Amino acid sequence: MVKKKIDNRIRVLIENNIKNNHRSFFVVVGDKGKEQVMHLHYILTKATTKTQPTILWCYKSDLGFVSDSNKRKTQFEKRKRRNPDAQEDPFSIFLASTTIRYTYYSETQKILGNTFGMLVLQDFEALTPNLLARTIETVEGGGMVILLLKTINSLRQLYSLTMDVHSRFRSGIDKDVVGRFNERFILSLASCQSCLVMDDELNILPISSHSKNISPLSAEDSKTLETASEKELKELKYSLKDTEIVGNLVKTARTLDQAKVILTFIEAISEKALRSTVTLTAARGRGKSAALGVAIAGAVAFGYSNIFVTSPSPENLFTLFDFIFKGFDALDFQEHVDYDLVRSTNPQFNQAIVRVNIFKTHRQTI
């Protein structure tokens, strides 16, 4: 396999966005774009200090490769019998060694409330603004979004592309549908500072002037990026550091709004009057599930015995329970010693957590 040096701007953009806690957006044009996903994932893994990023891979009906690990293994064994010198290709090794969740666009409501490190979107004709927002908002700050496009001569060809959703609006009288979304979307990519358009060999395509001037952020730049709200968040955490329960939970907040939400929830919880209702509304991907999870951990610390969570599906609660456990860690709860968790046995729910039994001071249940 011929080695090729990848344009350094790709790595620099990813590292800058990790520092800024922003998502990186890559549009890969070409029929072999899928093979470049593993290279971009490798760069992201090297740049981040956390665990290997998980992937959400969304598609219309056909992935173009075998996603089932057992089937891939069987295919390779057949190939090995025919040719003893056969080697497993790098893309198959990548699929086997990475946590990837595959989902149809028609079933993306199941991934609400989940968090991923990378998102791959293929089959552009099946996308709608709602699907785009629903999937992108599951990607964590500093993560990556990859849009795979088939080989085209110009991005302007997408302006007139017939989308699947257009069939809904055709009738006997109105047979022609004028697509507005595609053109606006492509033009917005050109003005997006965190977006790069590349071919399927990771050569950057010059659709915008900002792609020429991508340089690493210096330590001074990182300091000046600290906003007024981030300074206020630091001050709030410092002022509450000696406050029992609340101080430990507010430390987990990533934004000032999140910290204020946790304080509001804890205030209502600590009253124990059962008269108040707290409603939290925000745009997608702003951290509602995370704040609610931390607040539920606070409710356990305040002694509430029965806590109920409603959701369209247990799969929507992965992030909520993840932050309940982060709240428990902040409060020095230990799994198996202070609490146990119960997972669903229904294969459709993907081993989602459906119950947490706490027995630190007395029997409590979420």
PDB file of N, CA and C in Angstrom, residues 256-315:
ATOM      1  N   LEU A 256     -21.853  27.760  31.834  1.00  0.00           N
ATOM      2  CA  LEU A 256     -22.509  28.531  32.895  1.00  0.00           C
ATOM      3  C   LEU A 256     -23.990  28.203  32.967  1.00  0.00           C
ATOM      4  N   ASP A 257     -24.638  28.069  31.813  1.00  0.00           N
ATOM      5  CA  ASP A 257     -26.074  27.741  31.792  1.00  0.00           C
ATOM      6  C   ASP A 257     -26.326  26.399  32.471  1.00  0.00           C
ATOM      7  N   GLN A 258     -25.449  25.435  32.207  1.00  0.00           N
ATOM      8  CA  GLN A 258     -25.597  24.115  32.822  1.00  0.00           C
ATOM      9  C   GLN A 258     -25.469  24.203  34.339  1.00  0.00           C
ATOM     10  N   ALA A 259     -24.518  24.992  34.808  1.00  0.00           N
ATOM     11  CA  ALA A 259     -24.326  25.158  36.252  1.00  0.00           C
ATOM     12  C   ALA A 259     -25.558  25.790  36.895  1.00  0.00           C
ATOM     13  N   LYS A 260     -26.123  26.802  36.228  1.00  0.00           N
ATOM     14  CA  LYS A 260     -27.326  27.471  36.758  1.00  0.00           C
ATOM     15  C   LYS A 260     -28.518  26.513  36.795  1.00  0.00           C
ATOM     16  N   VAL A 261     -28.618  25.663  35.760  1.00  0.00           N
ATOM     17  CA  VAL A 261     -29.711  24.678  35.717  1.00  0.00           C
ATOM     18  C   VAL A 261     -29.578  23.691  36.877  1.00  0.00           C
ATOM     19  N   ILE A 262     -28.360  23.202  37.116  1.00  0.00           N
ATOM     20  CA  ILE A 262     -28.131  22.251  38.219  1.00  0.00           C
ATOM     21  C   ILE A 262     -28.504  22.898  39.553  1.00  0.00           C
ATOM     22  N   LEU A 263     -28.124  24.177  39.734  1.00  0.00           N
ATOM     23  CA  LEU A 263     -28.469  24.895  40.971  1.00  0.00           C
ATOM     24  C   LEU A 263     -29.979  25.023  41.140  1.00  0.00           C
ATOM     25  N   THR A 264     -30.682  25.322  40.037  1.00  0.00           N
ATOM     26  CA  THR A 264     -32.152  25.468  40.098  1.00  0.00           C
ATOM     27  C   THR A 264     -32.803  24.144  40.455  1.00  0.00           C
ATOM     28  N   PHE A 265     -32.349  23.067  39.816  1.00  0.00           N
ATOM     29  CA  PHE A 265     -32.890  21.735  40.116  1.00  0.00           C
ATOM     30  C   PHE A 265     -32.644  21.363  41.584  1.00  0.00           C
ATOM     31  N   ILE A 266     -31.401  21.579  42.044  1.00  0.00           N
ATOM     32  CA  ILE A 266     -31.043  21.208  43.420  1.00  0.00           C
ATOM     33  C   ILE A 266     -31.849  22.035  44.425  1.00  0.00           C
ATOM     34  N   GLU A 267     -32.106  23.294  44.072  1.00  0.00           N
ATOM     35  CA  GLU A 267     -32.911  24.155  44.965  1.00  0.00           C
ATOM     36  C   GLU A 267     -34.310  23.574  45.141  1.00  0.00           C
ATOM     37  N   ALA A 268     -34.928  23.149  44.008  1.00  0.00           N
ATOM     38  CA  ALA A 268     -36.269  22.546  44.081  1.00  0.00           C
ATOM     39  C   ALA A 268     -36.235  21.208  44.818  1.00  0.00           C
ATOM     40  N   ILE A 269     -35.155  20.431  44.606  1.00  0.00           N
ATOM     41  CA  ILE A 269     -35.025  19.116  45.249  1.00  0.00           C
ATOM     42  C   ILE A 269     -34.850  19.266  46.760  1.00  0.00           C
ATOM     43  N   SER A 270     -34.034  20.250  47.164  1.00  0.00           N
ATOM     44  CA  SER A 270     -33.709  20.395  48.587  1.00  0.00           C
ATOM     45  C   SER A 270     -34.904  20.863  49.413  1.00  0.00           C
ATOM     46  N   GLU A 271     -35.878  21.519  48.777  1.00  0.00           N
ATOM     47  CA  GLU A 271     -37.071  21.978  49.519  1.00  0.00           C
ATOM     48  C   GLU A 271     -37.899  20.808  50.034  1.00  0.00           C
ATOM     49  N   LYS A 272     -37.936  19.708  49.243  1.00  0.00           N
ATOM     50  CA  LYS A 272     -38.698  18.489  49.594  1.00  0.00           C
ATOM     51  C   LYS A 272     -40.171  18.773  49.865  1.00  0.00           C
ATOM     52  N   ALA A 273     -40.682  19.821  49.211  1.00  0.00           N
ATOM     53  CA  ALA A 273     -42.090  20.171  49.410  1.00  0.00           C
ATOM     54  C   ALA A 273     -42.985  19.443  48.416  1.00  0.00           C
ATOM     55  N   LEU A 274     -42.416  18.937  47.332  1.00  0.00           N
ATOM     56  CA  LEU A 274     -43.151  18.235  46.276  1.00  0.00           C
ATOM     57  C   LEU A 274     -44.255  19.095  45.662  1.00  0.00           C
ATOM     58  N   ARG A 275     -44.081  20.411  45.756  1.00  0.00           N
ATOM     59  CA  ARG A 275     -45.100  21.316  45.196  1.00  0.00           C
ATOM     60  C   ARG A 275     -44.626  21.949  43.895  1.00  0.00           C
ATOM     61  N   SER A 276     -43.309  21.949  43.650  1.00  0.00           N
ATOM     62  CA  SER A 276     -42.775  22.706  42.518  1.00  0.00           C
ATOM     63  C   SER A 276     -42.527  21.815  41.298  1.00  0.00           C
ATOM     64  N   THR A 277     -42.694  22.406  40.128  1.00  0.00           N
ATOM     65  CA  THR A 277     -42.362  21.738  38.865  1.00  0.00           C
ATOM     66  C   THR A 277     -41.324  22.597  38.160  1.00  0.00           C
ATOM     67  N   VAL A 278     -40.227  21.983  37.776  1.00  0.00           N
ATOM     68  CA  VAL A 278     -39.174  22.712  37.060  1.00  0.00           C
ATOM     69  C   VAL A 278     -39.152  22.210  35.621  1.00  0.00           C
ATOM     70  N   THR A 279     -39.266  23.114  34.665  1.00  0.00           N
ATOM     71  CA  THR A 279     -39.245  22.760  33.241  1.00  0.00           C
ATOM     72  C   THR A 279     -37.985  23.325  32.609  1.00  0.00           C
ATOM     73  N   LEU A 280     -37.284  22.492  31.863  1.00  0.00           N
ATOM     74  CA  LEU A 280     -36.041  22.905  31.202  1.00  0.00           C
ATOM     75  C   LEU A 280     -36.217  22.782  29.694  1.00  0.00           C
ATOM     76  N   THR A 281     -36.034  23.878  28.980  1.00  0.00           N
ATOM     77  CA  THR A 281     -36.105  23.850  27.515  1.00  0.00           C
ATOM     78  C   THR A 281     -34.820  24.438  26.940  1.00  0.00           C
ATOM     79  N   ALA A 282     -34.354  23.863  25.852  1.00  0.00           N
ATOM     80  CA  ALA A 282     -33.155  24.374  25.164  1.00  0.00           C
ATOM     81  C   ALA A 282     -33.079  23.710  23.801  1.00  0.00           C
ATOM     82  N   ALA A 283     -32.245  24.267  22.935  1.00  0.00           N
ATOM     83  CA  ALA A 283     -32.035  23.669  21.617  1.00  0.00           C
ATOM     84  C   ALA A 283     -31.354  22.309  21.769  1.00  0.00           C
ATOM     85  N   ARG A 284     -31.360  21.556  20.686  1.00  0.00           N
ATOM     86  CA  ARG A 284     -30.754  20.220  20.728  1.00  0.00           C
ATOM     87  C   ARG A 284     -29.247  20.316  20.956  1.00  0.00           C
ATOM     88  N   GLY A 285     -28.731  19.354  21.736  1.00  0.00           N
ATOM     89  CA  GLY A 285     -27.289  19.280  21.938  1.00  0.00           C
ATOM     90  C   GLY A 285     -26.721  20.297  22.904  1.00  0.00           C
ATOM     91  N   ARG A 286     -27.556  20.890  23.729  1.00  0.00           N
ATOM     92  CA  ARG A 286     -27.077  21.926  24.651  1.00  0.00           C
ATOM     93  C   ARG A 286     -26.763  21.395  26.042  1.00  0.00           C
ATOM     94  N   GLY A 287     -27.065  20.116  26.291  1.00  0.00           N
ATOM     95  CA  GLY A 287     -26.693  19.518  27.574  1.00  0.00           C
ATOM     96  C   GLY A 287     -27.832  19.370  28.560  1.00  0.00           C
ATOM     97  N   LYS A 288     -29.074  19.257  28.060  1.00  0.00           N
ATOM     98  CA  LYS A 288     -30.227  19.076  28.959  1.00  0.00           C
ATOM     99  C   LYS A 288     -30.147  17.744  29.703  1.00  0.00           C
ATOM    100  N   SER A 289     -29.882  16.682  28.940  1.00  0.00           N
ATOM    101  CA  SER A 289     -29.802  15.345  29.562  1.00  0.00           C
ATOM    102  C   SER A 289     -28.686  15.289  30.592  1.00  0.00           C
ATOM    103  N   ALA A 290     -27.557  15.934  30.270  1.00  0.00           N
ATOM    104  CA  ALA A 290     -26.416  15.925  31.190  1.00  0.00           C
ATOM    105  C   ALA A 290     -26.769  16.636  32.493  1.00  0.00           C
ATOM    106  N   ALA A 291     -27.392  17.821  32.388  1.00  0.00           N
ATOM    107  CA  ALA A 291     -27.762  18.585  33.586  1.00  0.00           C
ATOM    108  C   ALA A 291     -28.794  17.829  34.425  1.00  0.00           C
ATOM    109  N   LEU A 292     -29.757  17.198  33.748  1.00  0.00           N
ATOM    110  CA  LEU A 292     -30.790  16.446  34.466  1.00  0.00           C
ATOM    111  C   LEU A 292     -30.181  15.234  35.162  1.00  0.00           C
ATOM    112  N   GLY A 293     -29.225  14.571  34.501  1.00  0.00           N
ATOM    113  CA  GLY A 293     -28.559  13.417  35.114  1.00  0.00           C
ATOM    114  C   GLY A 293     -27.819  13.796  36.384  1.00  0.00           C
ATOM    115  N   VAL A 294     -27.093  14.907  36.344  1.00  0.00           N
ATOM    116  CA  VAL A 294     -26.362  15.381  37.535  1.00  0.00           C
ATOM    117  C   VAL A 294     -27.351  15.741  38.646  1.00  0.00           C
ATOM    118  N   ALA A 295     -28.489  16.371  38.271  1.00  0.00           N
ATOM    119  CA  ALA A 295     -29.504  16.750  39.269  1.00  0.00           C
ATOM    120  C   ALA A 295     -30.131  15.518  39.918  1.00  0.00           C
ATOM    121  N   ILE A 296     -30.317  14.446  39.128  1.00  0.00           N
ATOM    122  CA  ILE A 296     -30.872  13.202  39.688  1.00  0.00           C
ATOM    123  C   ILE A 296     -29.902  12.600  40.707  1.00  0.00           C
ATOM    124  N   ALA A 297     -28.607  12.684  40.412  1.00  0.00           N
ATOM    125  CA  ALA A 297     -27.602  12.232  41.386  1.00  0.00           C
ATOM    126  C   ALA A 297     -27.728  13.051  42.669  1.00  0.00           C
ATOM    127  N   GLY A 298     -28.023  14.358  42.525  1.00  0.00           N
ATOM    128  CA  GLY A 298     -28.248  15.217  43.690  1.00  0.00           C
ATOM    129  C   GLY A 298     -29.484  14.806  44.470  1.00  0.00           C
ATOM    130  N   ALA A 299     -30.546  14.404  43.744  1.00  0.00           N
ATOM    131  CA  ALA A 299     -31.781  13.952  44.409  1.00  0.00           C
ATOM    132  C   ALA A 299     -31.517  12.697  45.246  1.00  0.00           C
ATOM    133  N   VAL A 300     -30.656  11.816  44.732  1.00  0.00           N
ATOM    134  CA  VAL A 300     -30.287  10.611  45.499  1.00  0.00           C
ATOM    135  C   VAL A 300     -29.540  11.020  46.770  1.00  0.00           C
ATOM    136  N   ALA A 301     -28.626  11.987  46.644  1.00  0.00           N
ATOM    137  CA  ALA A 301     -27.856  12.456  47.803  1.00  0.00           C
ATOM    138  C   ALA A 301     -28.750  13.104  48.854  1.00  0.00           C
ATOM    139  N   PHE A 302     -29.866  13.711  48.400  1.00  0.00           N
ATOM    140  CA  PHE A 302     -30.812  14.331  49.336  1.00  0.00           C
ATOM    141  C   PHE A 302     -31.813  13.329  49.897  1.00  0.00           C
ATOM    142  N   GLY A 303     -31.682  12.050  49.530  1.00  0.00           N
ATOM    143  CA  GLY A 303     -32.455  11.000  50.188  1.00  0.00           C
ATOM    144  C   GLY A 303     -33.737  10.577  49.514  1.00  0.00           C
ATOM    145  N   TYR A 304     -34.021  11.055  48.300  1.00  0.00           N
ATOM    146  CA  TYR A 304     -35.248  10.632  47.612  1.00  0.00           C
ATOM    147  C   TYR A 304     -35.186   9.137  47.318  1.00  0.00           C
ATOM    148  N   SER A 305     -36.268   8.421  47.643  1.00  0.00           N
ATOM    149  CA  SER A 305     -36.247   6.952  47.534  1.00  0.00           C
ATOM    150  C   SER A 305     -36.626   6.457  46.146  1.00  0.00           C
ATOM    151  N   ASN A 306     -37.611   7.096  45.509  1.00  0.00           N
ATOM    152  CA  ASN A 306     -38.086   6.627  44.202  1.00  0.00           C
ATOM    153  C   ASN A 306     -38.021   7.760  43.196  1.00  0.00           C
ATOM    154  N   ILE A 307     -37.232   7.574  42.162  1.00  0.00           N
ATOM    155  CA  ILE A 307     -37.075   8.582  41.110  1.00  0.00           C
ATOM    156  C   ILE A 307     -37.430   7.916  39.789  1.00  0.00           C
ATOM    157  N   PHE A 308     -38.365   8.518  39.052  1.00  0.00           N
ATOM    158  CA  PHE A 308     -38.826   7.930  37.795  1.00  0.00           C
ATOM    159  C   PHE A 308     -38.433   8.833  36.625  1.00  0.00           C
ATOM    160  N   VAL A 309     -37.998   8.209  35.536  1.00  0.00           N
ATOM    161  CA  VAL A 309     -37.644   8.928  34.306  1.00  0.00           C
ATOM    162  C   VAL A 309     -38.493   8.359  33.180  1.00  0.00           C
ATOM    163  N   THR A 310     -39.186   9.213  32.431  1.00  0.00           N
ATOM    164  CA  THR A 310     -39.973   8.747  31.284  1.00  0.00           C
ATOM    165  C   THR A 310     -39.267   9.157  30.000  1.00  0.00           C
ATOM    166  N   SER A 311     -39.400   8.305  28.985  1.00  0.00           N
ATOM    167  CA  SER A 311     -38.707   8.536  27.718  1.00  0.00           C
ATOM    168  C   SER A 311     -39.375   7.674  26.650  1.00  0.00           C
ATOM    169  N   PRO A 312     -39.352   8.104  25.371  1.00  0.00           N
ATOM    170  CA  PRO A 312     -39.945   7.268  24.310  1.00  0.00           C
ATOM    171  C   PRO A 312     -39.311   5.883  24.238  1.00  0.00           C
ATOM    172  N   SER A 313     -38.014   5.800  24.529  1.00  0.00           N
ATOM    173  CA  SER A 313     -37.307   4.519  24.500  1.00  0.00           C
ATOM    174  C   SER A 313     -36.157   4.569  25.505  1.00  0.00           C
ATOM    175  N   PRO A 314     -35.831   3.438  26.150  1.00  0.00           N
ATOM    176  CA  PRO A 314     -34.672   3.423  27.064  1.00  0.00           C
ATOM    177  C   PRO A 314     -33.366   3.821  26.371  1.00  0.00           C
ATOM    178  N   GLU A 315     -33.298   3.637  25.043  1.00  0.00           N
ATOM    179  CA  GLU A 315     -32.091   4.006  24.289  1.00  0.00           C
ATOM    180  C   GLU A 315     -31.821   5.506  24.316  1.00  0.00           C
TER     181      GLU A 315
END
